[in-house]
Every structure is written in structure tokens, then in C-alpha cells.
XYZ file of C-alpha atoms in Angstrom:
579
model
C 0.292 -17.702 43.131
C 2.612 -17.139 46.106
C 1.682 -20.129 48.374
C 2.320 -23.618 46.696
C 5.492 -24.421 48.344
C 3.009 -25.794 51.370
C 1.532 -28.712 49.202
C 2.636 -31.891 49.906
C 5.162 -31.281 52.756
C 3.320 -32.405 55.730
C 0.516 -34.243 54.360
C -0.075 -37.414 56.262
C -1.181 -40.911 54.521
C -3.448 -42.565 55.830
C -5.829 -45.132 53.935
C -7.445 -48.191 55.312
C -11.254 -50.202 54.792
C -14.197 -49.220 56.387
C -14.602 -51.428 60.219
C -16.353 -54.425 59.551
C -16.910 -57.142 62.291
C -18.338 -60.330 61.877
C -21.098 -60.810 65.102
C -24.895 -61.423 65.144
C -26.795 -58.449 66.100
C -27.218 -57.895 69.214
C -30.917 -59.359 70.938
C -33.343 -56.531 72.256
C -32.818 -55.172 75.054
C -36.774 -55.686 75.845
C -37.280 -52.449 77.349
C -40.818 -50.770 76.824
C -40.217 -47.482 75.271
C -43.488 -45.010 73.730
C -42.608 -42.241 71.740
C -45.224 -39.770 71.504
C -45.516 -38.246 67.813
C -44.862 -34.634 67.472
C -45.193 -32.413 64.256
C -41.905 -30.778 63.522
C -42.618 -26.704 63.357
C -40.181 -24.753 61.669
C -37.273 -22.220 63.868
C -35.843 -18.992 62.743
C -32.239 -21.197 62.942
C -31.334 -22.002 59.380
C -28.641 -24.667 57.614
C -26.899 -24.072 54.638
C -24.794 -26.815 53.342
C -22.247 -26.723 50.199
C -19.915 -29.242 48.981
C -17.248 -29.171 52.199
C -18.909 -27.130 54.833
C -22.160 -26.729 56.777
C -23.188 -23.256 57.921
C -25.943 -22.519 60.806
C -27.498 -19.421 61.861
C -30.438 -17.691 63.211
C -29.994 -14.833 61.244
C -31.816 -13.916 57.761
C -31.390 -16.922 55.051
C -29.433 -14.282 52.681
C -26.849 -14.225 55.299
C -26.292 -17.935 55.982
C -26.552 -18.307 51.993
C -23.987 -15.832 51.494
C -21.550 -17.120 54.358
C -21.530 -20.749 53.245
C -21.123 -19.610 49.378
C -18.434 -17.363 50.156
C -16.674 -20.460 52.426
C -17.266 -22.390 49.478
C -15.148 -20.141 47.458
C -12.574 -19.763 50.368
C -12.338 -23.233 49.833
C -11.682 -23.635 46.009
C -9.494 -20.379 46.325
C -7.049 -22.374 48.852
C -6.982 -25.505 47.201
C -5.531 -23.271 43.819
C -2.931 -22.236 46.380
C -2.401 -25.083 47.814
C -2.165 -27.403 45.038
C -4.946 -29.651 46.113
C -7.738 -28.616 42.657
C -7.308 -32.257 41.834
C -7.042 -34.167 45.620
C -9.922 -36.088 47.113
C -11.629 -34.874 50.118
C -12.269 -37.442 52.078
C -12.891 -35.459 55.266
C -15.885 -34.319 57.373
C -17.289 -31.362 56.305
C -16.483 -28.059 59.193
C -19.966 -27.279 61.019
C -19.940 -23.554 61.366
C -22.372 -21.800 63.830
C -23.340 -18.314 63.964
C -24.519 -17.011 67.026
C -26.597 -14.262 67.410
C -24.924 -11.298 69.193
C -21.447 -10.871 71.236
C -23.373 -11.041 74.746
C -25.417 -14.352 73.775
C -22.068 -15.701 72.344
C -20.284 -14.951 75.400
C -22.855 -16.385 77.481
C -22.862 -19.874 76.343
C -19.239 -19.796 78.452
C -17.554 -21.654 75.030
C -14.222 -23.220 76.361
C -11.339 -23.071 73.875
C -9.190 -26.281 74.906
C -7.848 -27.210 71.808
C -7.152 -23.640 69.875
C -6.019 -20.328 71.067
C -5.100 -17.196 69.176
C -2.277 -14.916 70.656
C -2.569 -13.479 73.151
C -3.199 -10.741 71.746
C -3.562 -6.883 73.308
C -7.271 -6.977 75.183
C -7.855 -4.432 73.014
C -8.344 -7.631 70.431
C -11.365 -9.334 72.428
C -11.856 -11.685 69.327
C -14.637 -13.851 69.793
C -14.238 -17.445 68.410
C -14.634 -20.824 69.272
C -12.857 -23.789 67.847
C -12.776 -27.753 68.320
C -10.960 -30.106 66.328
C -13.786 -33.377 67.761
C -12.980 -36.410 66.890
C -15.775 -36.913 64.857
C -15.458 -33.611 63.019
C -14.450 -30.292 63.939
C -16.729 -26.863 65.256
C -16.309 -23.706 64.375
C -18.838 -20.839 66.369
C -18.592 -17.323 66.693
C -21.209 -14.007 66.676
C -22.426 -12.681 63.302
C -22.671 -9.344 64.787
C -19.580 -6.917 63.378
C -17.767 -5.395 66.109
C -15.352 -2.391 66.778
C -12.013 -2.660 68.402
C -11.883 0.633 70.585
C -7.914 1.958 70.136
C -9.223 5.617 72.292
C -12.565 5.689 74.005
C -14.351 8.570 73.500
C -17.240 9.935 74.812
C -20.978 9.333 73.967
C -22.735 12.049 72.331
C -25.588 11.509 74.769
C -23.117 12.433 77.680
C -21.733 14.585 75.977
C -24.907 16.952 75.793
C -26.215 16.026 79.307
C -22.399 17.466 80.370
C -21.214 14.112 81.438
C -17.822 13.434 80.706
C -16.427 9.619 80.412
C -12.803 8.696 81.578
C -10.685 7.891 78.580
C -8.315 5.091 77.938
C -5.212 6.873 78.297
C -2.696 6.625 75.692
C -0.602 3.537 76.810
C -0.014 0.824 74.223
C -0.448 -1.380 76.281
C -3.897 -0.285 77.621
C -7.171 -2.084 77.744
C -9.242 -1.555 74.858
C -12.434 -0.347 76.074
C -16.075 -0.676 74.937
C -17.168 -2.955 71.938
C -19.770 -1.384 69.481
C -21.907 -4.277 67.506
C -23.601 -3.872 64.118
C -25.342 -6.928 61.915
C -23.301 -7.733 58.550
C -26.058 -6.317 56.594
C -26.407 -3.164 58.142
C -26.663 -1.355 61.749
C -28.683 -3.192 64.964
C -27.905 -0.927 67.745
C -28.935 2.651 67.464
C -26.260 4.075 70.604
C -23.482 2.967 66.968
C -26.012 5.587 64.844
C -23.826 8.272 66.466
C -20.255 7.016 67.123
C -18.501 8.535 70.767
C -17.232 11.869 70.129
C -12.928 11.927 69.139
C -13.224 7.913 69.716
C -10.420 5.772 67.754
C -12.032 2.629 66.619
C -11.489 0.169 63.641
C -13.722 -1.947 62.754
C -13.737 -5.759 63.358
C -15.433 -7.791 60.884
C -17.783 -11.074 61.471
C -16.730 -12.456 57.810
C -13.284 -12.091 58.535
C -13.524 -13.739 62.408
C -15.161 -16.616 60.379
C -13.016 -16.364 56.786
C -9.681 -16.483 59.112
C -10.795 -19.957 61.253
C -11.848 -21.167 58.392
C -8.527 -20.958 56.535
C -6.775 -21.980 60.203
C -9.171 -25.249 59.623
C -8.294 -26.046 56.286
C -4.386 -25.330 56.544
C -4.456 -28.028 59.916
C -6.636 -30.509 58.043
C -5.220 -30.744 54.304
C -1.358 -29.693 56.173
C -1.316 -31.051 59.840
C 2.463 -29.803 61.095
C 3.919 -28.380 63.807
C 3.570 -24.639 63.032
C 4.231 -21.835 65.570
C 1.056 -19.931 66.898
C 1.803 -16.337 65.305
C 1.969 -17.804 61.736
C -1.374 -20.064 62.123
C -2.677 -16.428 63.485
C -0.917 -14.799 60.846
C -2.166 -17.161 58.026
C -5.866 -16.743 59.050
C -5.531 -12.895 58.797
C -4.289 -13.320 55.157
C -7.878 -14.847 54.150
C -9.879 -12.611 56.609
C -9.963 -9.757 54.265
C -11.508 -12.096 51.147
C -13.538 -9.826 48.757
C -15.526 -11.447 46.627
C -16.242 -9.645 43.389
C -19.848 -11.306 41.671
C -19.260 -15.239 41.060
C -15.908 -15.271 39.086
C -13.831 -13.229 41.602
C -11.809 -13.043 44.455
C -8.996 -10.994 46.238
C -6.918 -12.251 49.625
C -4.289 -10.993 51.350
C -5.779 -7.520 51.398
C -4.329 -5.119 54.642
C -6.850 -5.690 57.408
C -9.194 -2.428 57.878
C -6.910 0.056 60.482
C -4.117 -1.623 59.940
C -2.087 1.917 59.913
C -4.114 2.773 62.821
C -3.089 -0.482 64.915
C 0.451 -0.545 64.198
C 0.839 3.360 64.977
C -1.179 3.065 68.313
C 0.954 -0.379 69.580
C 3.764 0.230 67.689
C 6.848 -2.113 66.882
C 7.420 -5.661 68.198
C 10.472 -7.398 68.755
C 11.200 -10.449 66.551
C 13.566 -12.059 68.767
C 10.021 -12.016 71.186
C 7.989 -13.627 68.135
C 10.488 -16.290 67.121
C 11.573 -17.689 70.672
C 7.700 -17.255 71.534
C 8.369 -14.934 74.971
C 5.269 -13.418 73.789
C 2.952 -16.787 74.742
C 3.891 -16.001 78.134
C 2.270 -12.039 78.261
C -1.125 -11.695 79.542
C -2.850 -9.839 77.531
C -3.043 -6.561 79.312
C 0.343 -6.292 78.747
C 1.460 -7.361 75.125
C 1.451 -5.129 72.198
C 1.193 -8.233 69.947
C -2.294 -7.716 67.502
C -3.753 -9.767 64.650
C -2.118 -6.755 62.626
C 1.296 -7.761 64.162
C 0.370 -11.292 63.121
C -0.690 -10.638 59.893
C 1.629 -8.052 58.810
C 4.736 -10.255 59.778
C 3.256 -13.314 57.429
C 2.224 -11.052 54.392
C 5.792 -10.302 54.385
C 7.502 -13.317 54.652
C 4.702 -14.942 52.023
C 5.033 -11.821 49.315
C 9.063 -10.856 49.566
C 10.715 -12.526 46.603
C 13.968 -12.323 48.995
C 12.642 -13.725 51.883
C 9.615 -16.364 50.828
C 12.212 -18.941 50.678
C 14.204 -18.613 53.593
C 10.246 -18.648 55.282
C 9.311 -22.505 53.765
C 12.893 -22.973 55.129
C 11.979 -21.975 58.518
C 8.586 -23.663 58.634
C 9.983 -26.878 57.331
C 12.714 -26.890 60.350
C 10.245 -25.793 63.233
C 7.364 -28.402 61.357
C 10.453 -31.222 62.124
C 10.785 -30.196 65.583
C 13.633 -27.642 65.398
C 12.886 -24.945 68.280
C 11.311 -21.673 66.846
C 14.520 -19.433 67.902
C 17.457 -21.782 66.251
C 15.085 -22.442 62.812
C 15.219 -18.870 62.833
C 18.821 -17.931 62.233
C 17.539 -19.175 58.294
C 16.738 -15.295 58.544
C 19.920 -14.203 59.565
C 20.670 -10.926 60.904
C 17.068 -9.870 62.492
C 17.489 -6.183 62.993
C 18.012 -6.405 59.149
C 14.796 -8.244 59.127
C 13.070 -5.692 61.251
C 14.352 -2.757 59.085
C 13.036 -4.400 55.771
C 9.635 -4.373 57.953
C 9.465 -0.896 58.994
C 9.781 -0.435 55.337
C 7.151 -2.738 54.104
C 5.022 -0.742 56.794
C 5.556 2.155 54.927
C 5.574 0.214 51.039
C 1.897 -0.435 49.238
C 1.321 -3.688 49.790
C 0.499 -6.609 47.032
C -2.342 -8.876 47.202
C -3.696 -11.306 45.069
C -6.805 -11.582 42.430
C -8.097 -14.966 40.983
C -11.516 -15.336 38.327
C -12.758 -18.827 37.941
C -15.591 -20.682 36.938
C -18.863 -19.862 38.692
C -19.389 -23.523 39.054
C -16.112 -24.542 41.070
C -18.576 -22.779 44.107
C -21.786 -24.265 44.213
C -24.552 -22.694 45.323
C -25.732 -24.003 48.927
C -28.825 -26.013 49.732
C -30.873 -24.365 52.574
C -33.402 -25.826 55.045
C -34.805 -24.352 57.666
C -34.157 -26.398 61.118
C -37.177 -27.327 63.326
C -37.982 -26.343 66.648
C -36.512 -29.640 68.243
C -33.073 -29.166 65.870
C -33.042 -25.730 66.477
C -33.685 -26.547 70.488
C -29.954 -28.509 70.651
C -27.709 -25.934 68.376
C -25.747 -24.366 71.194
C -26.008 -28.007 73.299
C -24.130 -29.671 70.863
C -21.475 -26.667 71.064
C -21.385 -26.480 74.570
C -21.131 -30.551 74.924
C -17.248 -30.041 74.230
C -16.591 -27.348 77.068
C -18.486 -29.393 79.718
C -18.100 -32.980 79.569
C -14.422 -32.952 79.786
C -13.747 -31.748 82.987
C -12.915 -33.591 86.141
C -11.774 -31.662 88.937
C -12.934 -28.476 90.329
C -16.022 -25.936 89.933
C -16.317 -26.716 86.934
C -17.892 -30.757 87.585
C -20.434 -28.527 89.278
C -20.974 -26.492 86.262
C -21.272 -29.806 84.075
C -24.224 -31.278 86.199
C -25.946 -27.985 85.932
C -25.750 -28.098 82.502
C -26.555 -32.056 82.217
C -29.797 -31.461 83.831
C -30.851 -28.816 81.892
C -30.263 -31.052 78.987
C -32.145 -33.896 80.322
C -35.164 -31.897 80.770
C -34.583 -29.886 77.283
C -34.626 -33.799 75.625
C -38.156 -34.524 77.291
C -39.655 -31.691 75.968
C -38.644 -32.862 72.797
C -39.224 -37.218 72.818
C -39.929 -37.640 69.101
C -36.745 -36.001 68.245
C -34.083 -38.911 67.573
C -31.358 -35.829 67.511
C -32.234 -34.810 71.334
C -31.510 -38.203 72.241
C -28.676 -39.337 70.937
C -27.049 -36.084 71.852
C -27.990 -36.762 75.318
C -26.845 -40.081 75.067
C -23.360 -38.500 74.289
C -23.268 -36.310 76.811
C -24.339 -39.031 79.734
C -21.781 -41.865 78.099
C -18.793 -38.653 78.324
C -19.487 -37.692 81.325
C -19.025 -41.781 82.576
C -23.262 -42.474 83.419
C -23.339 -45.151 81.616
C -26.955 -46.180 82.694
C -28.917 -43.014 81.453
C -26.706 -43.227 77.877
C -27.941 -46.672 77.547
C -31.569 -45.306 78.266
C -30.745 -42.208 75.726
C -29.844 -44.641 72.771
C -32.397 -46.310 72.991
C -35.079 -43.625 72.933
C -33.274 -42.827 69.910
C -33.573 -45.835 68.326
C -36.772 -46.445 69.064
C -37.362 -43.115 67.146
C -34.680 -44.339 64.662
C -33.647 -47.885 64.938
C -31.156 -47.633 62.280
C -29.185 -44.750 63.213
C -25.611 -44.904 63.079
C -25.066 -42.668 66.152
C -27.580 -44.063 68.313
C -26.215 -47.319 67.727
C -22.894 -46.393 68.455
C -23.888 -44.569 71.866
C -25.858 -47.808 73.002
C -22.510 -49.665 72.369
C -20.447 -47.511 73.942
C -22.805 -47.217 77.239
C -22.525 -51.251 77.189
C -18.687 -50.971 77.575
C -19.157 -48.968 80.327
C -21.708 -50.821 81.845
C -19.530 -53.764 81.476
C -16.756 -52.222 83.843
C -18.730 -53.465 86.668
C -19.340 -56.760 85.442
C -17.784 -59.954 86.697
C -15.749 -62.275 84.156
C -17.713 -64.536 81.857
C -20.373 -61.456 81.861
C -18.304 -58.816 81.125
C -16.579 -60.723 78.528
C -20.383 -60.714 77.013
C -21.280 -57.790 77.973
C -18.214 -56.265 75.708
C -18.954 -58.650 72.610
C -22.702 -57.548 72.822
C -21.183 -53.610 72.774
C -18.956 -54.111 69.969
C -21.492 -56.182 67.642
C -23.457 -52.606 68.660
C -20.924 -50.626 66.980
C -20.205 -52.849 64.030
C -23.488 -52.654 63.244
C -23.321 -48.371 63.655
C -20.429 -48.881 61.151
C -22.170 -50.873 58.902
C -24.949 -48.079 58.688
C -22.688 -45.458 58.075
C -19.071 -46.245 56.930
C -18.307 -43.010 56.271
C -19.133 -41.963 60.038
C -15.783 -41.793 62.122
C -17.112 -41.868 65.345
C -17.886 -45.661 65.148
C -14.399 -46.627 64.357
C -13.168 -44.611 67.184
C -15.767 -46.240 69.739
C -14.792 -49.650 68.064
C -11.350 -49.028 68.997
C -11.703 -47.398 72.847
C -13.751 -50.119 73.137
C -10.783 -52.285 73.658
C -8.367 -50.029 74.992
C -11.132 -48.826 77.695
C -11.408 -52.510 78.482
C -7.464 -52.329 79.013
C -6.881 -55.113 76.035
C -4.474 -54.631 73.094
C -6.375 -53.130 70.287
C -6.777 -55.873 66.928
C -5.386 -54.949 63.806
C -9.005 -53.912 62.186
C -9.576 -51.738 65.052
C -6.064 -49.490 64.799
C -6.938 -49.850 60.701
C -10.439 -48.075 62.098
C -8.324 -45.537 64.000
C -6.606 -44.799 60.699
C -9.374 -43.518 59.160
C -11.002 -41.936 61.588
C -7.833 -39.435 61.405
C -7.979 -39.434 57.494
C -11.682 -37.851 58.276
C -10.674 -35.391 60.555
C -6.588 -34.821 60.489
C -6.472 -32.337 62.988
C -8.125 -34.021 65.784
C -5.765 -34.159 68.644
C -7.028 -36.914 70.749
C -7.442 -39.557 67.215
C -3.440 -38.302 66.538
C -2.176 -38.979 69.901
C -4.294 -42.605 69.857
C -2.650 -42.991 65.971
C 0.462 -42.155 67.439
C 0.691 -44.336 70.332
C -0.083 -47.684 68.174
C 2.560 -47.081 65.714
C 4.825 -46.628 67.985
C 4.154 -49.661 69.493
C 4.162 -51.529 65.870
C 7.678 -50.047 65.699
C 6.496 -47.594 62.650
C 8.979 -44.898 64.683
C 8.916 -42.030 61.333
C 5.339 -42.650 61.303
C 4.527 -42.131 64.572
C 6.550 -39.070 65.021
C 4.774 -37.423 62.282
C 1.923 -38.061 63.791
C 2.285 -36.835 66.945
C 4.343 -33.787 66.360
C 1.368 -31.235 65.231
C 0.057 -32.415 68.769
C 3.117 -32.166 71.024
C 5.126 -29.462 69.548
C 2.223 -27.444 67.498
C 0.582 -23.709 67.996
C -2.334 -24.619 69.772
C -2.449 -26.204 73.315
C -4.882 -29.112 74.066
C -5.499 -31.644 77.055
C -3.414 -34.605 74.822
C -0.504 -32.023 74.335
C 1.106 -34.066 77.450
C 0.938 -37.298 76.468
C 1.493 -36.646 72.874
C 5.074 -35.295 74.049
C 5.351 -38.321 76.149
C 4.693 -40.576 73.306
C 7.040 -38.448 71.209
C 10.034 -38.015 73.704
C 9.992 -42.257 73.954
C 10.633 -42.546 70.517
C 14.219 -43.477 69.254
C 16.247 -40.536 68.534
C 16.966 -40.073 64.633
């Protein structure tokens, strides 16, 4: 196996009890709710869950079943890699959605502000959404296939009504033109029945979109560093061609379907623009940079028996802060470097095969959602591009979509998930009022959930903003004997250790020892969540835990992906002491 010199370098350690707090439970609040009853009747949305991730879609159960089995696999396949067969994982399982097709996906208006890919060509429209939360990360993107068009050509049904279609053009850097869609299990568009007459195309796979975030997520969560974007892009293209070969088989690293066809229509790409990262600063009409690029660039530095190690030497130096252009002198001479490329172009390339026991890839259990579960899918998706915006058209945007929701949760009052994610959105978008009203809908539906607890704490710390002295000061005890007991009903839950602790930093008081021990574990559930690192981060610092903190804030401040914390996680880091 070619990639265990990952395990163990970056892995952060972080261990600590479940949040307990000694307080009464909190008195009624005495408000009258009723709850009408409501027979749950069955959607065409689906769940499949396996061992370490959770897979919904509204497409047939075969293809949810096969998706989360084969994620399952990706999964076991990566830990052999990675040298993790024999870890615990103590982290919340990925929630993958599948979304009907590339219009519908694009029309939920899915906000990427904690992952980006890239930029690639436009050519490359690669539709994916991402979100390390807090409380566990997202993963969405369409399950239709799709076709990257290199040439456009022209439709056979203009062609015979004499209609002729302006092409492309030829230039590299050129815009890709049209998208053809077709389901994984066969064609759903009749105009891709008969493909545009001398069009260029390759094809663009839905089980590689979601095989390649799913090995981004894993390498982030089990390895949280500081890696450069092109090698987290190049890393998921690696796993994006798995094959699966009946139960005991599997093949990665595989060239990506028109890879020739790619790398002869955008040609070469300077390193020197790869390793000093000029290329983040190209729009996208204007790069030649592809996932091929990506991928083709990582395949060699993972399979060269010359160069692998002078790769985990380059990793290591950027993952420690060194800037991407001086880690990568470990290389040397780079037109020497580009020359063995052009002839790897040209070389068959190796992948990998693996058999193993059926059973190291269970098969998933599937339930079919109801209409009320099914009703909130793309809310709870959407929740993280609208409630986190202040400024601009955008607040505007938010309060459309907040009303919608409110009236989406009274059609549905029986449903304790409605609720509490209305709850959510009204405490993160500061109306602290209506999330009080939320929870507690919710909990009279459910009065021992762990979320609807939480929310109904976390509305009383907001509440208690407004509150003069000796009733704020119970106002805040009443909030956080709320969340103890949301911990106490689900330890395992992060998201009550995290409202545990804001509720004292929100309050603007130093956060006690149990609640930064809550923090800690909150990030061993979810590693890669930026805003829990940057929190993480911040206390040890102030504890004077200075090796600590850095390495938890550098996957934040000096990683591949951008995020709103990326500033004050380089604030946080720049304060340290030098070493």
C-alpha cells in the first residue's frame, strides 16, 4: 500500500468526560402548548445508514443502498491505507444528501463557506456542497451523472431542421458549454439518447463527485493539517474512480474517465503556479487548472518510488506552516519535475487492488423517511448558507427563507424534527423569543430530546442579554441547567457541550474548566470543524498550552479551504510565541 506514511503525523489528541453539571432542572415554563396528532405517511426520500455514514436520497432504494455500501467500503479501504483498521471512531457519522437533478441542486443556492475546490476551468462546473458544522459535517450534491463539454457540438435535432449552433472555439481556456445529465442507473433525458453531432465530452460521474468528498472528509477528520488546496483536490480524485468488484474487491487510484482528453485540450500547467498557489487567484474562465491537473500531479507524487518521499517531506513542512513555494525546493530542480510528468502522461499508470472480508462493509439499514422528515431535508442543508450572514442582500434572502420555514413547521406540528430545526434556525439568526417558542413545541412533542433541550437553553442565554443583574444571573443558570440536562440525554451529542460552553463566553465570562473539557470533545467528534478549532485554539492559548494551540489552529489559518474563522484563527495563531 502506497499511502501509510500519513498515519499518525497530524492526528490531534483530544480526550476528556462527557459535560456534567450539577443544577436542579429547570421549573416549567407554564406555557399552554396542544399538539395535534398526525399519522406519519411515508416520502419517496429514503435513509440508509452503515457503521460511519448516513446516506439520503429521493432516488430508488437500490441506489441509496448501493451509495452508502460502497462509502462503507471507501471507508474500510482508507483506514487499510491509512493505518487506522484498529483506531476507535469516536466521531459523528458524515450525513450525505443526494439531490435530485443538477437544476434542483443548483436551486437550493447551497453556499460553500467552509470548502472550495480549485478553481478549476468552468469547463469543470462540479457540483458539491460541503460543511464541516460543528455538530457534524454535510456533504450534498446531485445524483444525476453529468458531462463536461471540452467542444460543443451541435444537436442532431438542429442539425436536420438546418440550424447550426455556435461552437466553443478551441481556446483552452474557454468556457465549457452545455451540461448533459443521465441517472447512475441508466439514461433520464432523452435530448442525451442522441449525443450533439462532432461534440467532445467526457463524462462526469455522480459516484465519483460523492467518492472524492468523501475521501476529502475522512483525510480532514482522521488527519486535520494544513494541506494546500490542489493536493486535498488531488487526493479526492484518487478515490473518485473506486470500482468495486462484488463484496471482496476494490480498485483506487484508477485515471479519471478523459483524462487523455482533458490534459490534451488544456494542456500543461506550470508547477511554479501550483506550488506558490498563483493559481487561487485565476477566475475560472481563465485557468487551465482541472481535477485531471489535480489528480494527475498527486498520483505521481503518491506512486513514484523516487519522489513519494520527498512528497511526505513536503507535506510535513507546508502541514508546520512552511509556505507552499520554499517546502517545495524538497523537489529540487522543477523543470526536472515537469519533464518526469510529461512522461508519466505518456507511461501506463499503476493503481491499486485490495480483497477483504465481506463483513469489514456492512450492509446498510434502510428506512424510508416520512412526509414531515422528508419535508425539512434540503432546510436543514440550506440552514448553514442562510443563517450566517449579516450584512447585505443576503439578510434579505435569510428572512425569506425563515418565513418559509416557519410556515413549512406549522404544516407539520406533531413533528418534533420541524421544530427543533426551527428552533435552530430562529436562536442563529439572534430571535431568541420564537427559538424559545420552537423548543418547546418540540418538547412538548418530545420532552426528552437532547436537541430541543439544548435549543431552549440556548434561546434563554439570549433572552438573558436583555436582562438586568440578579435576573440575568438566573436567567443564565436556568439556561445552562437546560443544557446539562440535553447533555445528560445524549452524551455522545456535541452540540450540547458547545452550547454549554458559548454559553459563557456569549455572556462575556471566562469559560470553567468542565466547559473548555466540553469543547474538547466536541472537536474529538467532529475534527474538522473550523469554528470548535478556532474556540479549542483560543483557550489553550490562553492556558499557555502554546504547541497545542498551534496545532490546533493551523488546519484553520493556514489550510486549503477558506472559512469565516480563517481570520481569527490567524490572529490567534500569529499571537502565539514564536518557536
Amino acid at each position: 500500500m502506497r499511502i501509510v506514511f500519513l498515519a499518525g503525523i497530524w492526528a490531534l489528541a483530544c480526550a476528556s468526560a462527557p459535560l456534567t453539571a450539577q443544577i436542579a432542572p429547570p421549573p416549567s415554563s407554564g406555557r399552554d402548548i396542544v399538539v395535534l396528532g398526525q399519522r406519519a405517511r411515508p416520502s419517496n426520500w429514503r435513509e440508509a445508514e452503515t457503521q460511519h455514514v448516513i446516506v439520503l436520497s429521493d432516488g430508488p432504494e437500490r441506489e441509496v443502498t448501493q451509495i452508502a455500501h460502497n462509502l462503507e467500503r471507501l471507508y474500510f479501504l482508507m483506514s487499510v491505507l491509512l493505518n487506522r483498521t484498529d483506531r476507535t471512531d469516536d466521531t459523528t457519522k458524515l450525513r450525505v444528501t443526494l439531490i435530485g437533478d443538477a437544476a434542483e441542486f443548483q436551486a437550493m443556492d447551497l453556499r460553500n463557506l467552509r470548502w472550495q475546490q480549485g478553481p478549476f476551468n468552468d469547463a469543470f462546473d462540479i457540483r458539491r456542497y460541503y460543511d464541516p458544522r460543528p455538530d457534524g459535517a454535510v456533504l450534498a450534491t446531485t445524483r444525476i451523472d453529468q458531462r463536461v463539454v471540452l467542444q460543443q457540438g451541435v444537436s442532431v435535432v438542429n442539425a436536420l431542421q438546418g440550424l447550426q449552433l455556435p461552437g466553443a472555439g478551441d481556446q483552452p481556456g474557454g468556457a465549457g458549454g452545455q451540461v448533459g445529465q443521465s441517472g447512475l442507473f441508466g439514461l433520464q433525458s432523452s435530448a442525451d439518447l442522441i449525443p450533439p453531432i462532432n461534440e467532445e465530452s467526457v463524462p462526469l460521474s455522480a459516484e465519483g463527485m460523492i467518492y472524492a468528498g468523501f475521501a476529502q472528509h475522512y483525510l480532514t477528520t482522521f488527519f486535520p493539517a494544513a494541506y494546500p488546496r490542489w493536493y486535498l483536490d488531488g487526493f479526492g480524485q484518487l478515490f473518485s474512480t473506486l470500482v468495486v468488484r462484488g463484496d471482496t474487491t476494490m480498485e483506487y487510484g484508477r485515471a479519471p474517465a478523459g483524462t487523455t482528453a482533458v490534459l490534451h485540450r488544456f494542456g500543461n500547467f506550470a508547477l511554479a503556479d501550483v506550488f506558490n498557489e498563483a493559481y487561487l487567484a485565476r477566475p475560472a474562465n481563465k485557468t487551465r487548472w482541472t481535477p485531471v491537473h489535480a489528480w494527475m500531479l498527486t498520483h505521481f507524487l503518491f506512486f513514484s518510488p523516487t519522489r513519494s518521499g520527498q512528497f511526505r517531506e513536503y507535506l510535513r513542512a507546508v502541514a508546520s506552516g512552511t509556505p507552499s513555494a520554499e517546502a517545495a525546493a524538497v523537489f529540487g530542480d522543477q523543470d526536472v519535475l515537469a519533464k518526469e510528468l510529461r512522461r508519466y502522461f505518456f507511461a501506463k499508470k499503476p493503481f491499486e487492488r485490495m480483497t477483504y472480508p465481506a463483513e469489514q462493509a456492512g450492509t446498510p439499514i434502510v428506512h424510508r423517511l416520512s412526509l414531515g422528515e422528508a419535508a425539512f431535508v434540503k432546510g436543514r442543508l440550506e440552514l448553514g448558507s442562510r443563517v450566517e450572514v449579516t450584512t447585505g442582500p443576503a439578510v434579505k434572502q435569510r428572512e425569506v427563507w425563515l418565513a418559509r420555514l416557519r410556515t413549512d413547521a406549522g404544516k407539520f406540528p406533531a413533528d418534533e424534527g420541524a421544530q427543533v430545526l426551527l428552533a435552530e434556525a430562529e436562536c442563529r439568526s439572534g430571535n431568541g423569543a420564537e427559538c424559545h417558542a420552537a423548543a418547546d413545541r418540540a418538547l412538548v412533542i418530545a420532552p426528552s430530546s437532547s436537541n430541543a433541550l439544548m435549543w431552549s437553553g440556548v434561546a434563554m442565554t439570549q433572552q438573558a442579554k436583555t436582562l438586568p443583574g440578579s435576573e440575568r444571573g438566573a436567567m443564565l443558570r436556568h439556561a445552562r441547567g437546560t443544557i446539562a440536562r440535553a447533555n445528560r440525554a445524549d452524551t455522545e451529542a456535541s452540540a450540547p457541550l458547545l452550547a454549554y460552553y458559548h454559553s459563557f463566553i456569549d455572556a462575556g465570562e471566562p469559560a470553567p474548566t468542565i466547559a473548555v473539557d466540553g469543547l474538547t470533545k466536541a472537536l474529538s467528534a467532529v475534527p474538522n470543524a473550523p469554528t470548535t478549532r478556532v474556540a479549542l485554539g483560543t483557550e489553550l492559548a490562553a492556558r499557555g498550552l502554546v504547541p497545542s494551540a498551534r496545532a490546533t489552529l493551523m488546519p484553520v489559518a493556514r489550510g486549503g479551504y477558506d472559512s469565516p474563522e480563517r481570520a481569527s484563527a490567524l490572529a490567534a495563531l500569529q499571537a502565539l510565541p514564536q518557536p
